Amino acid sequence: MNVIEKILAKKAGLDHVKPGQEITVKVDLVMAHDVTAPIAIEQFRKIGVSRVYDPEKVVLFIDHNIPSSTVESRQQHRTMQAFHEDFGVQFYKRSDGVLHQVAYEEGLYGAGDIIVGADSHTCTAGAHGAVAIPLGSTEAAAVMALGELDLEVPETHIIRINGKLNSFVYGKDIVLHIIGRFTTNGFTDCAVIVTGDAIVSLPSEEKMTIANMMIECGAMIGYIDQGNGDPGPGAVEYDIDAAEIVPVAACPSSPGNVKPLSQLVGTRITQAVLASCTNGRYSDMEIAASVLQGRKIASHVNLVVVPASRRILEQMEENGLVKVFRDVGAIVMNPGCGPCFGSHQGLLTKDDVAVSSTNRNFPGRMGDKAAQVYLASPRVVAESAVAGYLVLPGTITKEV
């Protein structure tokens, strides 16, 4: 068995599992946010049980519409507040940050845990040794009640990336390279383990970026090797030379439409977004600030900065990063999902072209369906904001 199958077997109370096998596993954490939680709450109340399986292991987050962008979104928040009061579940409600980042910071899960979330990017936790599975709201309601999940053991694919990475290549470039190679449905309903010496040596935050976007390949589970030895046999294994990976961007309108940035240089932008559960962490902010220090963003560009959590914002304030961003003309928002979800805080018109560190660029994802969104690393976002058009990283400043 590979590492994912071993975790599934342990949580199912079995000695061995294999792909295609139907099992029931114990769940260590279930999460939902202000878009999915109200639906789950409605379904939970219909079940008619008197308590959740463990109030400490059921966690709600307000992150997608904070502060409320509509009257309806405010009602969603009140629905969650009532559920918290009735059942005592954990509740992060005052712009604490995006659920995936906050769950990690708060230590709500650990290596070897199984966590489920009513959000497609729950797989972010795979960067820290958890088996993290996205669910629909109705299924999440059942887990809230029972603390168990029925699933079919997925086929596992192992991607090994060995060698030395090129300069200015980040986790975002690595995962976009993977998505571009294997397509957005290349691993549908499968588990994917990303390993190799180029991966194991990455900083934790870069691993989170890779795990976060494995859903964009269709993967049910994304898992980053923890460096504790060989992750075990997979049904299919792939080898990638780290030297093949160059700075890239996902072009409109799919995370799988990946091209080298060298082919996109000069594309005029009107907005730059540094945010999200993918690349709104402190290291991302630090990289961007090092580029922007002492410079100004182009006059025709809006730069929107949204820290992924309150802790990150506080660190930015303590270390002067917020001032750097504001001095160059950026708009620093409160922690949350920001414009990534497309509900408010920086929406695009049909004539806008944006470069964003977020995870999806589907038509309408960040505003008008005709808007064009390029996905790239935080460094590319920052350098392009200064230039006013897409540039190769290292164009504005050569510092790594």
mmCIF file of C-alpha atoms in Angstrom:
data_model
loop_
_atom_site.group_PDB
_atom_site.id
_atom_site.type_symbol
_atom_site.label_atom_id
_atom_site.label_comp_id
_atom_site.label_asym_id
_atom_site.label_seq_id
_atom_site.Cartn_x
_atom_site.Cartn_y
_atom_site.Cartn_z
ATOM 1 C CA MET A 1 0.000 0.000 0.000
ATOM 2 C CA ASN A 2 1.098 3.583 -0.585
ATOM 3 C CA VAL A 3 0.976 6.227 2.140
ATOM 4 C CA ILE A 4 -2.575 7.345 1.287
ATOM 5 C CA GLU A 5 -3.894 3.786 1.314
ATOM 6 C CA LYS A 6 -2.209 3.165 4.668
ATOM 7 C CA ILE A 7 -3.982 6.164 6.186
ATOM 8 C CA LEU A 8 -7.323 5.091 4.717
ATOM 9 C CA ALA A 9 -6.848 1.541 6.000
ATOM 10 C CA LYS A 10 -6.017 2.731 9.506
ATOM 11 C CA LYS A 11 -9.038 5.029 9.651
ATOM 12 C CA ALA A 12 -11.247 2.213 8.359
ATOM 13 C CA GLY A 13 -9.917 -0.252 10.940
ATOM 14 C CA LEU A 14 -8.562 -2.542 8.225
ATOM 15 C CA ASP A 15 -5.194 -4.171 7.648
ATOM 16 C CA HIS A 16 -5.247 -3.557 3.905
ATOM 17 C CA VAL A 17 -7.228 -1.659 1.272
ATOM 18 C CA LYS A 18 -7.021 -1.588 -2.511
ATOM 19 C CA PRO A 19 -8.321 0.695 -5.292
ATOM 20 C CA GLY A 20 -12.023 0.275 -5.937
ATOM 21 C CA GLN A 21 -12.759 -1.075 -2.471
ATOM 22 C CA GLU A 22 -15.742 0.445 -0.641
ATOM 23 C CA ILE A 23 -14.808 1.465 2.907
ATOM 24 C CA THR A 24 -16.041 3.610 5.791
ATOM 25 C CA VAL A 25 -13.441 5.814 7.486
ATOM 26 C CA LYS A 26 -13.417 7.821 10.691
ATOM 27 C CA VAL A 27 -13.123 11.579 10.015
ATOM 28 C CA ASP A 28 -10.915 13.814 12.161
ATOM 29 C CA LEU A 29 -12.242 17.181 10.927
ATOM 30 C CA VAL A 30 -15.111 18.496 8.810
ATOM 31 C CA MET A 31 -15.120 22.077 7.514
ATOM 32 C CA ALA A 32 -17.512 24.348 5.637
ATOM 33 C CA HIS A 33 -17.645 28.042 4.755
ATOM 34 C CA ASP A 34 -20.269 30.717 4.278
ATOM 35 C CA VAL A 35 -21.262 29.547 0.794
ATOM 36 C CA THR A 36 -21.497 25.815 1.545
ATOM 37 C CA ALA A 37 -22.224 25.710 5.284
ATOM 38 C CA PRO A 38 -25.787 27.105 5.123
ATOM 39 C CA ILE A 39 -26.775 24.295 2.744
ATOM 40 C CA ALA A 40 -25.084 21.712 4.962
ATOM 41 C CA ILE A 41 -26.804 23.180 8.024
ATOM 42 C CA GLU A 42 -30.201 22.951 6.347
ATOM 43 C CA GLN A 43 -29.589 19.301 5.496
ATOM 44 C CA PHE A 44 -28.229 18.564 8.978
ATOM 45 C CA ARG A 45 -31.349 19.951 10.617
ATOM 46 C CA LYS A 46 -33.461 17.766 8.318
ATOM 47 C CA ILE A 47 -31.622 14.692 9.580
ATOM 48 C CA GLY A 48 -33.098 15.461 12.982
ATOM 49 C CA VAL A 49 -30.165 14.475 15.202
ATOM 50 C CA SER A 50 -29.666 16.294 18.488
ATOM 51 C CA ARG A 51 -25.906 16.841 18.273
ATOM 52 C CA VAL A 52 -22.929 16.861 15.934
ATOM 53 C CA TYR A 53 -20.531 13.934 16.300
ATOM 54 C CA ASP A 54 -17.877 16.130 17.980
ATOM 55 C CA PRO A 55 -18.228 19.938 18.331
ATOM 56 C CA GLU A 56 -14.421 20.319 18.355
ATOM 57 C CA LYS A 57 -14.147 18.581 14.988
ATOM 58 C CA VAL A 58 -16.874 20.492 13.153
ATOM 59 C CA VAL A 59 -15.605 23.903 12.073
ATOM 60 C CA LEU A 60 -17.333 26.733 10.211
ATOM 61 C CA PHE A 61 -15.607 29.678 8.553
ATOM 62 C CA ILE A 62 -16.819 32.977 7.144
ATOM 63 C CA ASP A 63 -14.316 33.774 4.423
ATOM 64 C CA HIS A 64 -15.961 34.056 0.997
ATOM 65 C CA ASN A 65 -18.185 37.073 1.665
ATOM 66 C CA ILE A 66 -16.623 39.017 4.504
ATOM 67 C CA PRO A 67 -17.827 41.639 5.102
ATOM 68 C CA SER A 68 -21.161 40.720 3.545
ATOM 69 C CA SER A 69 -21.449 41.646 -0.115
ATOM 70 C CA THR A 70 -25.231 41.210 -0.222
ATOM 71 C CA VAL A 71 -28.203 40.905 2.119
ATOM 72 C CA GLU A 72 -28.322 37.213 1.229
ATOM 73 C CA SER A 73 -24.705 36.700 2.266
ATOM 74 C CA ARG A 74 -25.421 38.348 5.610
ATOM 75 C CA GLN A 75 -28.290 35.908 6.114
ATOM 76 C CA GLN A 76 -25.873 33.046 5.461
ATOM 77 C CA HIS A 77 -23.679 34.379 8.252
ATOM 78 C CA ARG A 78 -26.609 34.534 10.652
ATOM 79 C CA THR A 79 -27.572 30.957 9.776
ATOM 80 C CA MET A 80 -24.060 29.841 10.708
ATOM 81 C CA GLN A 81 -24.130 31.855 13.937
ATOM 82 C CA ALA A 82 -27.350 30.118 14.981
ATOM 83 C CA PHE A 83 -25.870 26.692 14.259
ATOM 84 C CA HIS A 84 -22.793 27.559 16.313
ATOM 85 C CA GLU A 85 -24.993 28.614 19.225
ATOM 86 C CA ASP A 86 -27.229 25.521 18.975
ATOM 87 C CA PHE A 87 -24.518 22.865 18.589
ATOM 88 C CA GLY A 88 -21.321 24.421 19.950
ATOM 89 C CA VAL A 89 -19.220 23.883 16.827
ATOM 90 C CA GLN A 90 -16.065 25.904 16.248
ATOM 91 C CA PHE A 91 -16.697 29.137 14.360
ATOM 92 C CA TYR A 92 -14.251 31.559 12.727
ATOM 93 C CA LYS A 93 -16.371 34.513 11.764
ATOM 94 C CA ARG A 94 -14.550 37.857 11.973
ATOM 95 C CA SER A 95 -12.334 37.873 8.910
ATOM 96 C CA ASP A 96 -9.973 35.342 10.475
ATOM 97 C CA GLY A 97 -9.014 34.182 7.002
ATOM 98 C CA VAL A 98 -9.541 31.479 4.398
ATOM 99 C CA LEU A 99 -10.539 28.148 5.928
ATOM 100 C CA HIS A 100 -7.619 26.166 4.471
ATOM 101 C CA GLN A 101 -5.029 28.602 5.819
ATOM 102 C CA VAL A 102 -6.692 29.078 9.205
ATOM 103 C CA ALA A 103 -7.174 25.331 9.743
ATOM 104 C CA TYR A 104 -3.427 24.865 9.240
ATOM 105 C CA GLU A 105 -2.422 27.805 11.448
ATOM 106 C CA GLU A 106 -4.747 26.737 14.248
ATOM 107 C CA GLY A 107 -3.473 23.153 14.210
ATOM 108 C CA LEU A 108 -6.933 21.736 13.548
ATOM 109 C CA TYR A 109 -5.452 18.673 11.845
ATOM 110 C CA GLY A 110 -2.211 16.746 11.682
ATOM 111 C CA ALA A 111 -0.322 14.221 9.596
ATOM 112 C CA GLY A 112 -2.261 10.984 9.218
ATOM 113 C CA ASP A 113 -5.645 12.636 9.777
ATOM 114 C CA ILE A 114 -8.567 12.445 7.403
ATOM 115 C CA ILE A 115 -10.253 15.789 6.928
ATOM 116 C CA VAL A 116 -13.204 16.634 4.734
ATOM 117 C CA GLY A 117 -14.441 20.019 3.618
ATOM 118 C CA ALA A 118 -17.327 21.458 1.679
ATOM 119 C CA ASP A 119 -14.866 23.268 -0.577
ATOM 120 C CA SER A 120 -12.969 21.963 -3.561
ATOM 121 C CA HIS A 121 -9.570 23.177 -2.323
ATOM 122 C CA THR A 122 -9.689 21.143 0.869
ATOM 123 C CA CYS A 123 -6.796 19.169 -0.658
ATOM 124 C CA THR A 124 -4.486 21.977 0.585
ATOM 125 C CA ALA A 125 -4.056 19.968 3.800
ATOM 126 C CA GLY A 126 -2.295 17.274 1.791
ATOM 127 C CA ALA A 127 0.808 19.442 2.083
ATOM 128 C CA HIS A 128 1.016 18.478 5.762
ATOM 129 C CA GLY A 129 0.408 14.746 5.623
ATOM 130 C CA ALA A 130 -3.379 14.718 5.914
ATOM 131 C CA VAL A 131 -5.702 12.922 3.533
ATOM 132 C CA ALA A 132 -8.017 15.777 2.640
ATOM 133 C CA ILE A 133 -11.188 15.191 0.649
ATOM 134 C CA PRO A 134 -13.641 17.757 -0.756
ATOM 135 C CA LEU A 135 -17.348 17.038 -0.325
ATOM 136 C CA GLY A 136 -20.676 18.454 -1.343
ATOM 137 C CA SER A 137 -22.727 20.215 1.310
ATOM 138 C CA THR A 138 -25.211 17.359 1.750
ATOM 139 C CA GLU A 139 -22.456 14.822 2.302
ATOM 140 C CA ALA A 140 -20.753 17.207 4.715
ATOM 141 C CA ALA A 141 -23.976 17.333 6.756
ATOM 142 C CA ALA A 142 -23.937 13.551 7.106
ATOM 143 C CA VAL A 143 -20.319 13.634 8.309
ATOM 144 C CA MET A 144 -21.214 16.337 10.837
ATOM 145 C CA ALA A 145 -23.786 13.931 12.269
ATOM 146 C CA LEU A 146 -21.888 10.642 12.063
ATOM 147 C CA GLY A 147 -18.181 11.434 11.983
ATOM 148 C CA GLU A 148 -17.763 8.876 9.221
ATOM 149 C CA LEU A 149 -17.406 8.914 5.468
ATOM 150 C CA ASP A 150 -18.168 6.188 2.947
ATOM 151 C CA LEU A 151 -15.792 6.209 -0.003
ATOM 152 C CA GLU A 152 -14.229 4.120 -2.719
ATOM 153 C CA VAL A 153 -10.481 3.765 -2.368
ATOM 154 C CA PRO A 154 -9.063 5.796 -5.263
ATOM 155 C CA GLU A 155 -6.379 4.763 -7.698
ATOM 156 C CA THR A 156 -3.117 6.508 -6.814
ATOM 157 C CA HIS A 157 -0.740 8.231 -9.221
ATOM 158 C CA ILE A 158 2.749 9.279 -8.165
ATOM 159 C CA ILE A 159 4.529 12.241 -9.763
ATOM 160 C CA ARG A 160 8.255 12.393 -9.037
ATOM 161 C CA ILE A 161 10.090 15.660 -9.664
ATOM 162 C CA ASN A 162 13.831 15.368 -9.222
ATOM 163 C CA GLY A 163 16.706 17.719 -9.941
ATOM 164 C CA LYS A 164 17.374 21.395 -9.447
ATOM 165 C CA LEU A 165 14.633 23.914 -10.077
ATOM 166 C CA ASN A 166 15.315 26.906 -12.301
ATOM 167 C CA SER A 167 15.566 30.419 -10.876
ATOM 168 C CA PHE A 168 12.230 32.163 -10.243
ATOM 169 C CA VAL A 169 10.310 28.865 -10.328
ATOM 170 C CA TYR A 170 7.860 28.583 -7.435
ATOM 171 C CA GLY A 171 5.214 26.153 -6.256
ATOM 172 C CA LYS A 172 2.713 27.869 -8.553
ATOM 173 C CA ASP A 173 4.872 27.165 -11.595
ATOM 174 C CA ILE A 174 5.303 23.539 -10.549
ATOM 175 C CA VAL A 175 1.618 22.847 -10.106
ATOM 176 C CA LEU A 176 0.662 24.727 -13.288
ATOM 177 C CA HIS A 177 3.271 22.667 -15.147
ATOM 178 C CA ILE A 178 1.603 19.517 -13.802
ATOM 179 C CA ILE A 179 -1.886 20.713 -14.745
ATOM 180 C CA GLY A 180 -0.724 21.754 -18.191
ATOM 181 C CA ARG A 181 0.885 18.377 -18.803
ATOM 182 C CA PHE A 182 -1.840 16.126 -17.428
ATOM 183 C CA THR A 183 -4.882 18.372 -18.225
ATOM 184 C CA THR A 184 -7.725 19.442 -15.968
ATOM 185 C CA ASN A 185 -9.307 15.979 -15.975
ATOM 186 C CA GLY A 186 -6.120 13.913 -16.029
ATOM 187 C CA PHE A 187 -6.610 12.501 -12.517
ATOM 188 C CA THR A 188 -10.381 12.642 -12.074
ATOM 189 C CA ASP A 189 -11.426 10.953 -8.811
ATOM 190 C CA CYS A 190 -7.868 9.719 -8.231
ATOM 191 C CA ALA A 191 -5.287 10.335 -5.538
ATOM 192 C CA VAL A 192 -2.042 12.039 -6.547
ATOM 193 C CA ILE A 193 1.197 11.988 -4.562
ATOM 194 C CA VAL A 194 3.780 14.584 -5.583
ATOM 195 C CA THR A 195 7.289 13.653 -4.502
ATOM 196 C CA GLY A 196 10.940 13.812 -5.519
ATOM 197 C CA ASP A 197 13.914 15.726 -4.146
ATOM 198 C CA ALA A 198 12.797 18.967 -5.809
ATOM 199 C CA ILE A 199 9.501 18.736 -3.893
ATOM 200 C CA VAL A 200 10.588 17.449 -0.497
ATOM 201 C CA SER A 201 13.087 20.309 -0.170
ATOM 202 C CA LEU A 202 10.496 23.033 -0.837
ATOM 203 C CA PRO A 203 9.302 25.349 1.959
ATOM 204 C CA SER A 204 6.027 24.294 3.544
ATOM 205 C CA GLU A 205 4.108 27.209 2.027
ATOM 206 C CA GLU A 206 5.179 26.259 -1.515
ATOM 207 C CA LYS A 207 3.982 22.702 -0.864
ATOM 208 C CA MET A 208 0.600 24.102 0.156
ATOM 209 C CA THR A 209 0.320 25.854 -3.205
ATOM 210 C CA ILE A 210 0.928 22.587 -5.048
ATOM 211 C CA ALA A 211 -1.498 20.586 -2.909
ATOM 212 C CA ASN A 212 -4.130 23.325 -3.174
ATOM 213 C CA MET A 213 -4.351 23.158 -6.960
ATOM 214 C CA MET A 214 -4.315 19.377 -7.429
ATOM 215 C CA ILE A 215 -8.099 19.591 -7.644
ATOM 216 C CA GLU A 216 -7.557 21.457 -10.918
ATOM 217 C CA CYS A 217 -6.307 18.128 -12.342
ATOM 218 C CA GLY A 218 -9.522 16.512 -11.133
ATOM 219 C CA ALA A 219 -7.799 14.765 -8.216
ATOM 220 C CA MET A 220 -9.930 13.702 -5.256
ATOM 221 C CA ILE A 221 -6.861 13.688 -3.002
ATOM 222 C CA GLY A 222 -3.630 15.635 -3.398
ATOM 223 C CA TYR A 223 -0.752 14.654 -1.145
ATOM 224 C CA ILE A 224 2.776 16.034 -0.865
ATOM 225 C CA ASP A 225 5.475 13.592 0.220
ATOM 226 C CA GLN A 226 6.566 14.413 3.770
ATOM 227 C CA GLY A 227 10.137 13.278 3.184
ATOM 228 C CA ASN A 228 9.814 10.227 5.442
ATOM 229 C CA GLY A 229 10.835 7.761 2.754
ATOM 230 C CA ASP A 230 9.317 6.351 -0.390
ATOM 231 C CA PRO A 231 5.534 7.029 -0.428
ATOM 232 C CA GLY A 232 4.938 3.485 -1.684
ATOM 233 C CA PRO A 233 3.853 2.008 -4.979
ATOM 234 C CA GLY A 234 1.303 3.763 -7.110
ATOM 235 C CA ALA A 235 -0.796 2.406 -9.940
ATOM 236 C CA VAL A 236 1.010 4.753 -12.321
ATOM 237 C CA GLU A 237 4.241 6.685 -11.823
ATOM 238 C CA TYR A 238 5.567 9.683 -13.754
ATOM 239 C CA ASP A 239 9.003 11.295 -13.721
ATOM 240 C CA ILE A 240 9.581 14.996 -14.381
ATOM 241 C CA ASP A 241 12.978 16.652 -14.599
ATOM 242 C CA ALA A 242 12.887 19.799 -12.465
ATOM 243 C CA ALA A 243 14.943 21.577 -15.116
ATOM 244 C CA GLU A 244 11.979 21.270 -17.528
ATOM 245 C CA ILE A 245 9.855 23.539 -15.342
ATOM 246 C CA VAL A 246 10.013 27.236 -16.241
ATOM 247 C CA PRO A 247 7.985 30.266 -15.097
ATOM 248 C CA VAL A 248 4.530 29.866 -16.607
ATOM 249 C CA ALA A 249 1.021 31.277 -16.555
ATOM 250 C CA ALA A 250 -2.375 29.679 -17.051
ATOM 251 C CA CYS A 251 -4.041 31.636 -19.827
ATOM 252 C CA PRO A 252 -7.748 32.400 -20.240
ATOM 253 C CA SER A 253 -9.897 30.599 -19.538
ATOM 254 C CA SER A 254 -8.646 27.425 -17.867
ATOM 255 C CA PRO A 255 -6.003 26.436 -15.301
ATOM 256 C CA GLY A 256 -4.954 23.858 -17.884
ATOM 257 C CA ASN A 257 -4.215 26.399 -20.620
ATOM 258 C CA VAL A 258 -0.605 26.748 -19.487
ATOM 259 C CA LYS A 259 2.101 28.518 -21.470
ATOM 260 C CA PRO A 260 5.656 29.637 -20.706
ATOM 261 C CA LEU A 261 5.694 33.269 -19.650
ATOM 262 C CA SER A 262 8.296 33.900 -22.332
ATOM 263 C CA GLN A 263 5.470 33.521 -24.879
ATOM 264 C CA LEU A 264 3.209 35.992 -23.039
ATOM 265 C CA VAL A 265 5.545 38.896 -22.332
ATOM 266 C CA GLY A 266 3.974 42.221 -23.270
ATOM 267 C CA THR A 267 0.346 41.225 -22.648
ATOM 268 C CA ARG A 268 -1.201 44.403 -21.206
ATOM 269 C CA ILE A 269 -2.985 44.042 -17.864
ATOM 270 C CA THR A 270 -5.398 46.281 -15.989
ATOM 271 C CA GLN A 271 -5.538 44.475 -12.643
ATOM 272 C CA ALA A 272 -3.173 42.393 -10.534
ATOM 273 C CA VAL A 273 -4.364 40.239 -7.628
ATOM 274 C CA LEU A 274 -2.200 38.864 -4.845
ATOM 275 C CA ALA A 275 -4.476 36.654 -2.765
ATOM 276 C CA SER A 276 -6.218 33.397 -1.976
ATOM 277 C CA CYS A 277 -5.716 30.041 -0.283
ATOM 278 C CA THR A 278 -3.275 29.289 -3.105
ATOM 279 C CA ASN A 279 -0.874 32.214 -2.797
ATOM 280 C CA GLY A 280 -1.982 34.633 -0.095
ATOM 281 C CA ARG A 281 0.543 33.483 2.504
ATOM 282 C CA TYR A 282 3.225 35.555 4.197
ATOM 283 C CA SER A 283 6.062 34.282 2.007
ATOM 284 C CA ASP A 284 4.037 35.298 -1.059
ATOM 285 C CA MET A 285 3.518 38.764 0.381
ATOM 286 C CA GLU A 286 7.201 39.020 1.246
ATOM 287 C CA ILE A 287 8.273 38.110 -2.298
ATOM 288 C CA ALA A 288 5.871 40.653 -3.801
ATOM 289 C CA ALA A 289 6.906 43.374 -1.354
ATOM 290 C CA SER A 290 10.585 42.838 -2.166
ATOM 291 C CA VAL A 291 9.758 43.538 -5.816
ATOM 292 C CA LEU A 292 7.559 46.549 -5.096
ATOM 293 C CA GLN A 293 9.724 48.288 -2.491
ATOM 294 C CA GLY A 294 10.590 51.773 -3.726
ATOM 295 C CA ARG A 295 8.623 51.395 -6.946
ATOM 296 C CA LYS A 296 5.136 52.320 -8.182
ATOM 297 C CA ILE A 297 2.596 50.154 -9.926
ATOM 298 C CA ALA A 298 1.680 51.184 -13.464
ATOM 299 C CA SER A 299 -0.884 53.989 -13.621
ATOM 300 C CA HIS A 300 -3.462 51.896 -15.490
ATOM 301 C CA VAL A 301 -3.223 48.884 -13.101
ATOM 302 C CA ASN A 302 -5.096 48.148 -9.872
ATOM 303 C CA LEU A 303 -3.177 45.929 -7.457
ATOM 304 C CA VAL A 304 -5.443 44.168 -4.950
ATOM 305 C CA VAL A 305 -3.755 42.460 -1.993
ATOM 306 C CA VAL A 306 -5.741 40.050 0.195
ATOM 307 C CA PRO A 307 -3.873 38.207 2.985
ATOM 308 C CA ALA A 308 -5.047 34.628 3.496
ATOM 309 C CA SER A 309 -5.417 35.063 7.256
ATOM 310 C CA ARG A 310 -5.430 37.519 10.132
ATOM 311 C CA ARG A 311 -2.113 36.128 11.355
ATOM 312 C CA ILE A 312 -0.545 36.862 7.988
ATOM 313 C CA LEU A 313 -1.937 40.404 7.978
ATOM 314 C CA GLU A 314 -0.599 41.003 11.480
ATOM 315 C CA GLN A 315 2.842 39.783 10.406
ATOM 316 C CA MET A 316 2.674 42.036 7.360
ATOM 317 C CA GLU A 317 1.844 45.006 9.590
ATOM 318 C CA GLU A 318 4.609 44.210 12.072
ATOM 319 C CA ASN A 319 7.240 43.925 9.342
ATOM 320 C CA GLY A 320 6.161 46.930 7.300
ATOM 321 C CA LEU A 321 4.793 45.061 4.289
ATOM 322 C CA VAL A 322 1.384 46.740 4.447
ATOM 323 C CA LYS A 323 3.069 50.138 4.179
ATOM 324 C CA VAL A 324 5.134 48.930 1.224
ATOM 325 C CA PHE A 325 1.987 47.839 -0.609
ATOM 326 C CA ARG A 326 0.085 51.029 0.166
ATOM 327 C CA ASP A 327 3.036 53.241 -0.762
ATOM 328 C CA VAL A 328 3.187 51.715 -4.251
ATOM 329 C CA GLY A 329 -0.551 52.254 -4.757
ATOM 330 C CA ALA A 330 -1.940 48.830 -3.887
ATOM 331 C CA ILE A 331 -5.273 48.259 -2.155
ATOM 332 C CA VAL A 332 -4.823 46.051 0.926
ATOM 333 C CA MET A 333 -8.027 44.240 1.886
ATOM 334 C CA ASN A 334 -9.123 42.338 4.975
ATOM 335 C CA PRO A 335 -8.274 38.607 5.137
ATOM 336 C CA GLY A 336 -10.522 36.256 3.192
ATOM 337 C CA CYS A 337 -11.098 34.917 -0.280
ATOM 338 C CA GLY A 338 -11.378 38.380 -1.814
ATOM 339 C CA PRO A 339 -12.006 38.559 -5.581
ATOM 340 C CA CYS A 340 -11.026 34.908 -6.154
ATOM 341 C CA PHE A 341 -14.598 33.791 -5.573
ATOM 342 C CA GLY A 342 -15.988 36.567 -7.742
ATOM 343 C CA SER A 343 -18.483 38.000 -5.270
ATOM 344 C CA HIS A 344 -16.838 41.346 -4.443
ATOM 345 C CA GLN A 345 -13.557 43.109 -3.592
ATOM 346 C CA GLY A 346 -12.139 43.615 -7.051
ATOM 347 C CA LEU A 347 -14.449 42.296 -9.750
ATOM 348 C CA LEU A 348 -13.535 42.618 -13.435
ATOM 349 C CA THR A 349 -15.403 44.108 -16.401
ATOM 350 C CA LYS A 350 -15.500 42.573 -19.870
ATOM 351 C CA ASP A 351 -12.587 44.774 -20.902
ATOM 352 C CA ASP A 352 -10.290 43.902 -18.002
ATOM 353 C CA VAL A 353 -7.190 41.737 -18.210
ATOM 354 C CA ALA A 354 -5.859 40.487 -14.872
ATOM 355 C CA VAL A 355 -2.886 38.536 -13.614
ATOM 356 C CA SER A 356 -3.705 36.752 -10.398
ATOM 357 C CA SER A 357 -2.093 34.415 -7.882
ATOM 358 C CA THR A 358 -5.453 32.687 -7.345
ATOM 359 C CA ASN A 359 -6.423 29.180 -8.478
ATOM 360 C CA ARG A 360 -9.083 29.457 -11.173
ATOM 361 C CA ASN A 361 -9.628 31.580 -14.261
ATOM 362 C CA PHE A 362 -12.869 30.131 -15.617
ATOM 363 C CA PRO A 363 -15.142 32.547 -17.521
ATOM 364 C CA GLY A 364 -16.904 34.709 -14.939
ATOM 365 C CA ARG A 365 -14.794 33.471 -12.036
ATOM 366 C CA MET A 366 -13.713 37.007 -11.091
ATOM 367 C CA GLY A 367 -16.428 39.095 -12.668
ATOM 368 C CA ASP A 368 -17.635 39.474 -16.256
ATOM 369 C CA LYS A 369 -17.469 36.301 -18.351
ATOM 370 C CA ALA A 370 -15.489 38.120 -21.029
ATOM 371 C CA ALA A 371 -12.762 39.270 -18.623
ATOM 372 C CA GLN A 372 -9.379 37.664 -19.188
ATOM 373 C CA VAL A 373 -7.495 36.218 -16.208
ATOM 374 C CA TYR A 374 -3.953 34.850 -16.202
ATOM 375 C CA LEU A 375 -2.802 32.753 -13.234
ATOM 376 C CA ALA A 376 0.819 33.113 -12.181
ATOM 377 C CA SER A 377 3.167 33.211 -9.201
ATOM 378 C CA PRO A 378 3.099 36.126 -6.736
ATOM 379 C CA ARG A 379 6.413 37.358 -8.108
ATOM 380 C CA VAL A 380 4.998 37.578 -11.625
ATOM 381 C CA VAL A 381 1.910 39.352 -10.260
ATOM 382 C CA ALA A 382 4.073 41.965 -8.540
ATOM 383 C CA GLU A 383 6.516 42.523 -11.394
ATOM 384 C CA SER A 384 3.711 42.722 -13.952
ATOM 385 C CA ALA A 385 1.855 45.251 -11.800
ATOM 386 C CA VAL A 386 4.897 47.525 -11.983
ATOM 387 C CA ALA A 387 5.451 47.012 -15.706
ATOM 388 C CA GLY A 388 1.780 47.231 -16.656
ATOM 389 C CA TYR A 389 2.029 44.051 -18.727
ATOM 390 C CA LEU A 390 3.082 40.437 -18.241
ATOM 391 C CA VAL A 391 6.819 40.059 -17.720
ATOM 392 C CA LEU A 392 9.265 37.291 -16.943
ATOM 393 C CA PRO A 393 10.183 37.164 -13.257
ATOM 394 C CA GLY A 394 13.493 38.909 -12.784
ATOM 395 C CA THR A 395 12.645 41.679 -15.228
ATOM 396 C CA ILE A 396 11.953 44.313 -12.575
ATOM 397 C CA THR A 397 14.449 43.031 -10.036
ATOM 398 C CA LYS A 398 16.944 40.197 -10.253
ATOM 399 C CA GLU A 399 16.764 39.335 -6.555
ATOM 400 C CA VAL A 400 15.446 35.843 -5.823
#
